[in-house]
Coordinates of C-alpha atoms and ligand atoms in Angstrom, one line a residue:
Chain A
X1 CA -5.5 -17.4 30.9
X2 CA -3.4 -20.4 32.0
X3 CA -6.5 -22.6 32.2
X4 CA -7.4 -21.6 28.6
X5 CA -3.9 -22.6 27.5
X6 CA -4.2 -26.0 28.9
X7 CA -7.6 -26.3 27.3
X8 CA -6.1 -25.5 24.0
X9 CA -3.3 -28.0 24.3
X10 CA -5.8 -30.6 25.5
X11 CA -7.7 -30.4 22.2
X12 CA -4.6 -30.5 20.1
X13 CA -3.1 -33.5 22.0
X14 CA -6.5 -35.3 21.7
X15 CA -6.4 -34.8 17.9
X16 CA -2.9 -36.3 17.6
X17 CA -3.6 -39.1 20.1
X18 CA -6.8 -40.2 18.3
X19 CA -5.1 -40.2 15.0
X20 CA -2.3 -42.4 16.2
X21 CA -4.6 -44.7 18.1
X22 CA -6.9 -45.3 15.1
X23 CA -3.9 -45.8 12.9
X24 CA -2.6 -48.4 15.3
X25 CA -5.9 -50.2 15.3
X26 CA -6.3 -50.2 11.6
X27 CA -2.7 -51.4 11.0
X28 CA -2.9 -54.1 13.7
X29 CA -6.4 -55.5 13.2
X30 CA -7.6 -54.5 9.7
X31 CA -4.7 -54.4 7.4
X32 CA -2.2 -56.5 9.3
X33 CA 0.6 -56.2 6.8
X34 CA 3.7 -54.1 7.8
X35 CA 4.5 -53.5 4.1
X36 CA 1.1 -51.9 3.3
X37 CA 0.8 -50.0 6.6
X38 CA 3.4 -50.3 9.4
X39 CA 1.8 -49.9 12.8
X40 CA 2.8 -47.1 15.2
X41 CA 4.4 -49.7 17.4
X42 CA 6.6 -50.8 14.5
X43 CA 7.6 -47.2 13.8
X44 CA 8.5 -46.6 17.4
X45 CA 10.6 -49.7 17.5
X46 CA 12.4 -48.5 14.3
X47 CA 13.0 -45.2 16.0
X48 CA 14.8 -46.8 18.9
X49 CA 16.9 -49.0 16.6
X50 CA 18.0 -46.0 14.5
X51 CA 18.1 -43.3 17.1
X52 CA 21.8 -43.0 17.0
X53 CA 21.8 -42.1 13.3
X54 CA 18.9 -39.8 13.2
X55 CA 20.6 -36.6 14.5
X56 CA 23.3 -37.0 11.8
X57 CA 20.6 -37.5 9.1
X58 CA 18.8 -34.3 10.3
X59 CA 22.1 -32.4 10.4
X60 CA 23.1 -33.3 6.9
X61 CA 19.7 -32.5 5.5
X62 CA 19.7 -29.2 7.3
X63 CA 23.0 -28.4 5.7
X64 CA 21.6 -29.2 2.2
X65 CA 18.7 -26.9 3.1
X66 CA 20.9 -24.1 4.3
X67 CA 23.1 -24.2 1.1
X68 CA 20.0 -23.9 -1.2
X69 CA 18.4 -21.4 1.0
X70 CA 21.5 -19.2 1.3
X71 CA 21.7 -18.8 -2.4
X72 CA 17.9 -18.3 -2.8
X73 CA 18.1 -15.4 -0.4
X74 CA 21.3 -14.0 -2.0
X75 CA 19.5 -14.0 -5.4
X76 CA 15.9 -13.5 -4.4
X77 CA 16.0 -10.5 -2.1
X78 CA 18.2 -8.3 -4.2
X79 CA 16.4 -9.2 -7.4
X80 CA 13.0 -8.8 -5.9
X81 CA 14.1 -5.4 -4.5
X82 CA 15.5 -4.3 -7.9
X83 CA 12.3 -5.3 -9.7
X84 CA 10.2 -3.6 -7.0
X85 CA 12.0 -0.3 -7.2
X86 CA 12.9 0.0 -10.9
X87 CA 10.1 -0.3 -13.5
X88 CA 12.5 -1.4 -16.2
X89 CA 14.1 -4.1 -14.1
X90 CA 10.6 -5.4 -13.5
X91 CA 9.8 -5.4 -17.2
X92 CA 13.1 -7.1 -18.0
X93 CA 13.1 -9.9 -15.4
X94 CA 9.4 -10.5 -15.2
X95 CA 9.0 -12.6 -18.4
X96 CA 12.0 -14.8 -17.4
X97 CA 10.7 -15.4 -13.9
X98 CA 7.2 -16.1 -15.2
X99 CA 8.7 -18.7 -17.5
X100 CA 10.9 -20.4 -14.9
X101 CA 8.5 -20.3 -12.0
X102 CA 6.0 -23.0 -13.3
X103 CA 8.8 -25.6 -13.7
X104 CA 8.6 -27.9 -10.7
X105 CA 11.9 -28.0 -8.8
X106 CA 12.0 -31.8 -9.3
X107 CA 12.2 -31.3 -13.1
X108 CA 15.6 -29.7 -12.5
X109 CA 17.1 -32.9 -11.0
X110 CA 18.5 -34.2 -14.3
X111 CA 20.3 -30.9 -15.0
X112 CA 21.4 -30.6 -11.4
X113 CA 23.1 -33.9 -11.7
X114 CA 24.7 -33.1 -15.1
X115 CA 25.9 -29.7 -13.8
X116 CA 26.9 -30.6 -10.2
X117 CA 27.3 -34.4 -10.3
X118 CA 25.9 -36.5 -7.5
X119 CA 27.2 -34.0 -5.0
X120 CA 25.8 -31.9 -2.1
X121 CA 25.7 -29.0 -4.5
X122 CA 23.1 -30.7 -6.7
X123 CA 20.9 -31.2 -3.7
X124 CA 21.5 -27.6 -2.8
X125 CA 20.6 -26.5 -6.3
X126 CA 17.2 -28.3 -6.2
X127 CA 16.4 -26.7 -2.9
X128 CA 17.6 -23.3 -4.3
X129 CA 15.1 -23.6 -7.1
X130 CA 12.3 -24.4 -4.7
X131 CA 13.1 -21.7 -2.3
X132 CA 13.9 -18.9 -4.8
X133 CA 10.5 -17.9 -5.9
X134 CA 8.7 -17.3 -2.6
X135 CA 11.4 -15.0 -1.3
X136 CA 11.7 -13.2 -4.6
X137 CA 8.0 -12.5 -5.0
X138 CA 7.5 -11.6 -1.4
X139 CA 10.4 -9.1 -1.5
X140 CA 8.9 -7.7 -4.7
X141 CA 5.5 -7.4 -3.2
X142 CA 6.8 -5.8 -0.1
X143 CA 8.6 -3.1 -2.1
X144 CA 5.6 -2.5 -4.3
X145 CA 3.3 -2.2 -1.3
X146 CA 5.3 0.5 0.4
X147 CA 3.1 3.4 1.0
X148 CA 3.9 6.4 -1.1
X149 CA 2.8 8.6 1.8
X150 CA 5.6 7.2 4.0
X151 CA 8.1 7.7 1.2
X152 CA 7.0 11.4 0.8
X153 CA 7.0 11.8 4.6
X154 CA 10.7 10.7 4.6
X155 CA 11.6 13.0 1.6
X156 CA 10.1 15.9 3.5
X157 CA 12.3 15.0 6.4
X158 CA 15.4 15.1 4.2
X159 CA 15.7 11.5 3.2
X160 CA 15.8 12.0 -0.6
X161 CA 18.3 9.7 -2.2
X162 CA 17.2 6.3 -3.6
X163 CA 19.7 4.5 -1.5
X164 CA 18.5 6.2 1.7
X165 CA 14.8 5.8 0.9
X166 CA 15.3 2.1 0.3
X167 CA 17.4 1.7 3.5
X168 CA 15.2 3.8 5.8
X169 CA 11.7 3.4 4.4
X170 CA 11.2 0.7 1.8
X171 CA 13.2 -2.1 3.4
X172 CA 11.7 -1.7 6.9
X173 CA 8.3 -1.4 5.4
X174 CA 8.8 -4.6 3.4
X175 CA 10.3 -6.4 6.3
X176 CA 7.1 -8.4 7.2
X177 CA 6.8 -9.6 3.6
X178 CA 10.5 -10.5 3.5
X179 CA 10.3 -12.4 6.7
X180 CA 7.3 -14.4 5.7
X181 CA 8.9 -15.0 2.3
X182 CA 11.9 -16.5 4.1
X183 CA 9.6 -18.7 6.1
X184 CA 7.7 -19.9 3.1
X185 CA 11.0 -20.5 1.2
X186 CA 12.4 -22.6 4.1
X187 CA 9.1 -24.6 4.1
X188 CA 9.3 -25.3 0.4
X189 CA 13.0 -25.9 0.5
X190 CA 12.5 -28.5 3.2
X191 CA 9.8 -30.2 1.1
X192 CA 12.4 -30.4 -1.7
X193 CA 14.9 -32.2 0.5
X194 CA 13.4 -35.6 -0.1
X195 CA 13.7 -35.2 -3.9
X196 CA 17.1 -33.5 -3.7
X197 CA 18.5 -36.4 -1.7
X198 CA 16.8 -39.1 -3.9
X199 CA 20.1 -40.2 -5.5
X200 CA 23.0 -41.1 -3.3
X201 CA 25.1 -38.0 -2.8
X202 CA 28.5 -37.3 -1.2
X203 CA 26.7 -36.2 2.0
X204 CA 29.9 -34.5 3.1
X205 CA 31.8 -37.7 2.8
X206 CA 29.5 -39.7 5.1
X207 CA 27.6 -41.7 2.4
X208 CA 24.4 -43.1 3.7
X209 CA 23.0 -40.2 5.7
X210 CA 20.3 -37.5 5.3
X211 CA 16.6 -37.7 6.0
X212 CA 15.6 -37.8 2.3
X213 CA 18.4 -40.1 1.3
X214 CA 17.6 -42.7 4.1
X215 CA 13.9 -42.6 3.2
X216 CA 14.7 -43.8 -0.3
X217 CA 17.3 -46.3 0.9
X218 CA 14.8 -48.0 3.2
X219 CA 12.2 -47.9 0.5
X220 CA 14.6 -49.8 -1.8
X221 CA 14.7 -52.4 1.0
X222 CA 10.9 -52.2 1.5
X223 CA 11.3 -51.4 5.2
X224 CA 8.2 -49.3 5.3
X225 CA 8.3 -48.8 9.1
X226 CA 11.5 -47.0 8.6
X227 CA 10.2 -45.0 5.6
X228 CA 7.3 -43.9 7.8
X229 CA 9.7 -43.0 10.6
X230 CA 11.6 -40.7 8.3
X231 CA 8.3 -39.2 7.1
X232 CA 7.6 -38.4 10.8
X233 CA 11.0 -36.8 11.1
X234 CA 10.4 -34.7 8.1
X235 CA 7.1 -33.5 9.6
X236 CA 8.6 -32.8 13.0
X237 CA 11.5 -30.8 11.7
X238 CA 9.3 -28.9 9.3
X239 CA 7.0 -27.9 12.1
X240 CA 9.8 -27.1 14.5
X241 CA 11.5 -24.8 11.9
X242 CA 8.2 -23.1 11.1
X243 CA 7.4 -22.5 14.8
X244 CA 10.9 -21.1 15.5
X245 CA 10.6 -18.7 12.6
X246 CA 7.1 -17.6 13.5
X247 CA 8.4 -16.8 17.0
X248 CA 11.4 -14.8 15.6
X249 CA 9.0 -13.0 13.2
X250 CA 6.7 -12.0 16.1
X251 CA 9.6 -10.7 18.1
X252 CA 11.0 -8.7 15.2
X253 CA 7.6 -7.3 14.1
X254 CA 6.3 -6.3 17.5
X255 CA 5.5 -2.9 15.9
X256 CA 2.7 -4.3 13.8
X257 CA -0.8 -3.9 14.9
X258 CA -2.8 -7.0 15.2
X259 CA -6.3 -6.4 13.9
X260 CA -7.3 -9.8 12.7
X261 CA -10.6 -11.3 13.6
X262 CA -10.9 -13.6 16.6
X263 CA -12.0 -17.2 16.2
X264 CA -15.0 -18.2 18.3
Chain B
X1 CA 24.9 42.1 -7.2
X2 CA 23.3 44.6 -9.5
X3 CA 20.2 45.8 -7.7
X4 CA 20.2 44.7 -4.1
X5 CA 17.4 47.1 -3.0
X6 CA 14.7 45.6 -5.2
X7 CA 15.2 42.2 -3.5
X8 CA 15.7 43.4 0.0
X9 CA 12.3 45.1 0.3
X10 CA 10.6 41.8 -0.6
X11 CA 12.8 39.8 1.8
X12 CA 11.9 41.9 4.7
X13 CA 8.2 41.9 3.9
X14 CA 7.5 38.3 3.0
X15 CA 9.0 35.0 3.8
X16 CA 7.0 33.1 1.2
X17 CA 5.7 34.5 -2.1
X18 CA 3.6 32.7 -4.6
X19 CA 3.1 34.5 -7.8
X20 CA 0.5 33.5 -10.4
X21 CA 0.7 29.8 -9.5
X22 CA -1.4 27.7 -11.9
X23 CA -1.6 23.9 -12.0
X24 CA -3.1 21.6 -14.6
X25 CA -3.3 17.9 -14.1
X26 CA -3.1 15.9 -17.3
X27 CA -4.5 12.4 -17.1
X28 CA -4.6 10.5 -20.4
X29 CA -5.7 13.2 -22.8
X30 CA -7.9 15.0 -20.3
X31 CA -6.7 18.2 -18.7
X32 CA -7.9 19.4 -15.3
X33 CA -7.2 23.0 -14.2
X34 CA -6.9 22.9 -10.4
X35 CA -5.2 26.1 -9.5
X36 CA -5.9 29.3 -11.4
X37 CA -3.4 32.1 -10.8
X38 CA -2.9 31.8 -7.1
X39 CA -1.1 34.7 -5.4
X40 CA -0.1 34.4 -1.8
X41 CA 2.3 36.2 0.5
X42 CA 3.2 35.0 3.9
X43 CA 5.1 37.0 6.5
X44 CA 7.6 35.4 9.0
X45 CA 5.9 34.0 12.1
X46 CA 2.5 34.5 10.6
X47 CA -0.3 31.9 11.0
X48 CA -2.2 31.6 7.8
X49 CA -5.2 29.4 7.1
X50 CA -6.2 28.3 3.6
X51 CA -9.9 27.6 3.6
X52 CA -11.7 25.9 0.7
X53 CA -14.3 23.3 -0.1
X54 CA -13.2 19.7 -0.5
X55 CA -11.5 18.9 -3.8
X56 CA -10.7 22.5 -4.6
X57 CA -7.0 21.9 -4.8
X58 CA -5.8 22.7 -1.2
X59 CA -3.6 19.7 -1.0
X60 CA -2.2 20.3 -4.5
X61 CA -1.3 23.9 -3.5
X62 CA 0.5 22.7 -0.3
X63 CA 2.3 19.9 -2.2
X64 CA 3.5 22.5 -4.8
X65 CA 4.9 24.8 -2.0
X66 CA 6.6 21.7 -0.5
X67 CA 8.2 20.9 -3.8
X68 CA 6.5 17.5 -4.0
X69 CA 4.4 18.5 -7.0
X70 CA 5.3 20.5 -10.2
X71 CA 3.4 23.6 -11.0
X72 CA 2.4 24.6 -14.5
X73 CA 3.2 28.3 -14.4
X74 CA 4.1 31.0 -11.9
X75 CA 6.9 31.3 -9.4
X76 CA 7.5 30.6 -5.7
X77 CA 10.1 32.3 -3.5
X78 CA 11.1 31.3 0.0
X79 CA 13.3 33.9 1.6
X80 CA 14.0 35.3 -1.8
X81 CA 15.2 32.0 -3.2
X82 CA 13.4 29.5 -5.5
X83 CA 12.2 26.4 -3.8
X84 CA 13.9 23.1 -4.7
X85 CA 12.5 19.7 -5.3
X86 CA 11.3 18.6 -1.9
X87 CA 12.3 21.8 -0.1
X88 CA 14.4 21.1 3.0
X89 CA 13.6 24.5 4.5
X90 CA 10.0 23.5 4.9
X91 CA 8.3 21.0 7.2
X92 CA 5.0 19.3 6.5
X93 CA 2.3 17.5 8.4
X94 CA 0.2 15.3 6.2
X95 CA -3.6 14.9 6.0
X96 CA -3.3 11.1 6.6
X97 CA -1.4 9.5 9.4
X98 CA 2.2 9.2 8.2
X99 CA 4.3 8.0 11.1
X100 CA 6.7 5.2 10.3
X101 CA 5.1 2.2 12.0
X102 CA 8.3 0.3 12.6
X103 CA 9.8 3.2 14.5
X104 CA 8.9 4.1 18.1
X105 CA 7.5 7.5 18.8
X106 CA 11.0 8.7 19.8
X107 CA 12.6 7.2 16.7
X108 CA 10.0 8.9 14.5
X109 CA 10.9 12.3 15.9
X110 CA 14.6 11.7 15.4
X111 CA 14.2 10.5 11.8
X112 CA 14.8 13.9 10.2
X113 CA 17.7 14.5 12.6
X114 CA 19.3 11.2 11.6
X115 CA 19.1 12.2 8.0
X116 CA 20.8 15.4 8.7
X117 CA 23.6 13.6 10.5
X118 CA 23.0 15.2 13.8
X119 CA 25.0 13.6 16.7
X120 CA 23.1 10.9 18.8
X121 CA 23.3 13.0 22.0
X122 CA 22.0 16.1 20.2
X123 CA 19.2 14.0 18.6
X124 CA 18.0 12.8 22.0
X125 CA 18.0 16.3 23.4
X126 CA 16.0 17.7 20.6
X127 CA 13.5 14.8 20.4
X128 CA 12.9 15.0 24.1
X129 CA 12.3 18.7 23.9
X130 CA 9.7 18.4 21.2
X131 CA 8.0 15.3 22.7
X132 CA 7.7 17.4 25.9
X133 CA 6.2 20.3 23.9
X134 CA 3.5 18.0 22.5
X135 CA 3.1 16.3 25.8
X136 CA 4.0 12.8 24.7
X137 CA 7.2 12.1 26.7
X138 CA 5.5 9.2 28.4
X139 CA 4.9 7.5 25.1
X140 CA 8.3 7.8 23.6
X141 CA 8.9 4.0 23.5
X142 CA 5.5 3.1 22.1
X143 CA 4.9 2.2 18.5
X144 CA 2.5 4.3 16.4
X145 CA 0.0 1.5 16.3
X146 CA -0.5 1.8 20.0
X147 CA -1.5 5.5 19.8
X148 CA -4.8 7.2 19.2
X149 CA -5.3 9.4 16.1
X150 CA -4.8 12.6 18.0
X151 CA -1.6 11.4 19.5
X152 CA -0.3 10.3 16.1
X153 CA -0.8 13.8 14.7
X154 CA 0.9 15.3 17.7
X155 CA 3.9 13.1 17.0
X156 CA 3.8 14.2 13.4
X157 CA 3.9 17.8 14.5
X158 CA 6.9 17.1 16.8
X159 CA 8.6 15.2 14.0
X160 CA 8.2 18.1 11.6
X161 CA 9.4 20.7 14.1
X162 CA 12.4 18.7 15.2
X163 CA 14.4 19.5 12.1
X164 CA 13.7 23.2 12.7
X165 CA 12.0 24.2 9.4
X166 CA 11.5 27.8 8.7
X167 CA 7.9 27.3 7.8
X168 CA 5.5 24.5 8.7
X169 CA 2.9 23.3 6.2
X170 CA -0.1 21.5 7.7
X171 CA -2.7 19.8 5.5
X172 CA -5.9 19.3 7.4
X173 CA -3.9 17.6 10.1
X174 CA -6.9 17.3 12.4
X175 CA -9.5 16.4 9.7
X176 CA -9.7 12.8 10.7
X177 CA -10.1 13.4 14.4
X178 CA -13.2 13.7 16.6
X179 CA -14.5 17.2 17.5
X180 CA -13.2 17.0 21.1
X181 CA -9.7 15.9 20.2
X182 CA -9.7 18.4 17.4
X183 CA -10.5 21.3 19.9
X184 CA -7.7 20.2 22.2
X185 CA -5.1 20.0 19.4
X186 CA -6.1 23.4 18.1
X187 CA -5.5 24.9 21.5
X188 CA -2.2 23.1 21.8
X189 CA -1.1 24.2 18.3
X190 CA -1.7 27.8 19.1
X191 CA 0.4 27.5 22.3
X192 CA 3.1 25.7 20.4
X193 CA 3.1 28.4 17.7
X194 CA 3.4 31.0 20.4
X195 CA 6.4 29.3 21.8
X196 CA 8.3 28.5 18.6
X197 CA 7.2 31.5 16.6
X198 CA 7.2 29.4 13.4
X199 CA 5.4 30.5 10.3
X200 CA 2.4 28.2 9.8
X201 CA 0.3 27.6 6.7
X202 CA -2.6 25.5 7.8
X203 CA -5.2 24.0 5.4
X204 CA -8.7 23.3 6.4
X205 CA -12.2 23.1 5.1
X206 CA -13.6 23.8 8.6
X207 CA -14.6 27.5 9.0
X208 CA -14.5 27.5 12.8
X209 CA -11.0 25.9 12.8
X210 CA -9.7 28.6 10.5
X211 CA -11.1 31.4 12.6
X212 CA -9.8 29.8 15.8
X213 CA -6.2 29.5 14.5
X214 CA -5.4 32.0 11.8
X215 CA -4.3 35.6 11.7
X216 CA -5.2 35.6 8.0
X217 CA -7.7 33.4 6.3
X218 CA -7.4 32.8 2.5
X219 CA -10.6 31.7 1.0
X220 CA -10.3 29.6 -2.1
X221 CA -13.2 29.1 -4.6
X222 CA -14.4 25.8 -6.0
X223 CA -12.2 24.0 -8.5
X224 CA -10.4 25.6 -10.4
X225 CA -9.2 27.4 -7.3
X226 CA -8.8 31.2 -7.2
X227 CA -8.2 33.3 -4.1
X228 CA -11.7 34.6 -3.5
X229 CA -11.2 36.6 -0.4
X230 CA -8.6 37.3 2.3
X231 CA -9.8 38.0 5.8
X232 CA -7.6 39.6 8.5
X233 CA -8.5 38.0 11.8
X234 CA -7.5 40.4 14.6
X235 CA -9.2 38.5 17.5
X236 CA -6.7 38.2 20.4
X237 CA -5.3 34.8 21.3
X238 CA -6.4 32.5 22.9
X239 CA -9.7 32.7 21.1
X240 CA -13.0 31.8 22.5
X241 CA -15.3 30.0 20.1
X242 CA -18.3 31.0 22.0
X243 CA -17.6 34.8 22.0
X244 CA -19.8 37.2 20.0
X245 CA -16.9 38.5 17.8
X246 CA -15.9 35.0 16.9
X247 CA -19.3 34.0 15.8
X248 CA -19.8 37.2 13.9
X249 CA -16.8 36.3 11.7
X250 CA -18.1 32.8 11.5
X251 CA -21.5 33.9 10.3
X252 CA -19.9 36.2 7.8
X253 CA -17.7 33.5 6.3
X254 CA -20.4 30.9 6.4
X255 CA -22.7 33.2 4.4
X256 CA -19.9 33.9 2.0
X257 CA -19.1 30.2 1.6
X258 CA -22.7 29.4 1.0
X259 CA -22.9 31.8 -1.9
X260 CA -19.6 30.5 -3.2
X261 CA -20.4 26.9 -3.3
X262 CA -24.0 27.3 -4.4
Ligands
ADP1 N1 -2.1 13.3 -9.1 C1 -3.3 13.8 -9.6 N2 -3.6 13.6 -10.8 C2 -4.8 14.0 -11.3 N3 -5.7 14.7 -10.6 C3 -5.4 15.0 -9.3 C4 -4.2 14.5 -8.7 N4 -4.2 14.9 -7.4 C5 -5.4 15.6 -7.3 N5 -6.1 15.6 -8.4 C6 -7.4 16.3 -8.6 O1 -7.2 17.7 -8.2 C7 -8.4 18.1 -7.5 C8 -7.9 18.8 -6.2 O2 -7.4 17.8 -5.4 P1 -6.8 18.1 -3.9 O3 -5.7 19.1 -4.1 O4 -6.5 16.8 -3.2 O5 -8.1 18.8 -3.2 P2 -8.3 19.2 -1.7 O6 -7.1 18.9 -0.9 O7 -8.7 20.6 -1.7 O8 -9.5 18.3 -1.2 C9 -9.3 17.0 -7.3 O9 -10.3 17.1 -8.3 C10 -8.4 15.8 -7.6 O10 -9.2 14.7 -8.2
MG2 MG1 -6.7 17.6 0.7

């Protein structure tokens, strides 16, 4: 068991190490131009130079993410639930959602700036748009997929009112969908951070901070090693959030049976 | 208050009365007559089996009694009163596994008690009693996905009994189980029935199961269902599937069924 685990990490580490190694070789000996392709060594140097600022950048970006996400959950979960439970709510909201969904979050940037100014709220708004639809559709799907048999079983046991059925049957049965909806929303919200911070914002009165913001700032100065560094930070934080959420999900959903196929 | 006597005779005789129950399903413009004038009377503490071929309308009949399905005509009385939509005086065990997968076995059994607003302490006491009765005390903290099919149906029985219904409806509860588990659960059910003295209406399409369990067997025809025959089964409990008497009845019903479904 333990040996297998090491085996697994060995292969994963090898993959990353090979990638970085080949990158370093290509950057150093083939391209040899830090503007076109900064080398790993350049990026590591940049990291040590900027390491004092990076935690603040991450913190500010996470705050933007949280603002957008909070509103996405506040709107998405109740609306998805309403549409999943009431046929007429579904009919009413569905065309609106189908119309808004294809608009890329980035297309909302001009209106976000007009409505909220160059503020943290406009960043939050872009992230809100990106995060809204996954949680909305997942909640809806969870409600729709609730087994009628379980609803009837609950009715037979005296759980008859809509509000009780939703609370005691439909919500818990939709919980896996809602949790993975939240995870997907956070993922997409994080992807929107770069765009949302594209223009200088208040950044809670700290001016030049934020992962997305700094990425654009260093691009303007053509310091591509630093741009690449911020790309790495985006990836690392993205993975970390996803891992943490998957862990929480597994803990909360320990009642689910796992009957997926095994990889060979 | 006009004529108390007319009612009281019925109330003493029968706990459940179905009079001329008919049911037509309408799908698009097509009509399907499923139940055709079903009459059925069940006494308190009686064990009745309803036996009929697959697709004849057994589940429909049980869902009508439970108040989960509307009927087209006729009347149903439970203890002299009409049944309501989803009748709370009845308990039901479904044909398919219907435990709440996010609740532990213990929490499944307390579900109905929670809905009734029973105090936590009392809930625990009742749940433990019924888990003991179905011999699943050791599994109370497990989730349904960790249990075998037979265990799941035992929990479903405990969950239904925990709210203390006056009558228990069971829709082919052992239909999805292997023969051995099925035999065990039949024996356990008879013991449980003896202890709780609940009225049971049990649906099956298995002749042997009906003879093993029931005091009275109601045989339904092919769709549209009518009551074809009622058999009083006076064999003493616990019954022996290998005994001559048992197999005599079995042969009789098998022959009858063969003619019926031919
Ligand atoms: N909701 C429904 N709408 C239309 N037809 C139905 C519905 N439920 C059951 N039926 C039909 O009624 C018949 C009896 O079904 P059912 O009561 O489930 O039979 P059984 O339980 O005896 O196998 C079947 O032909 C089935 O297709
Ligand atoms: Mg059936």
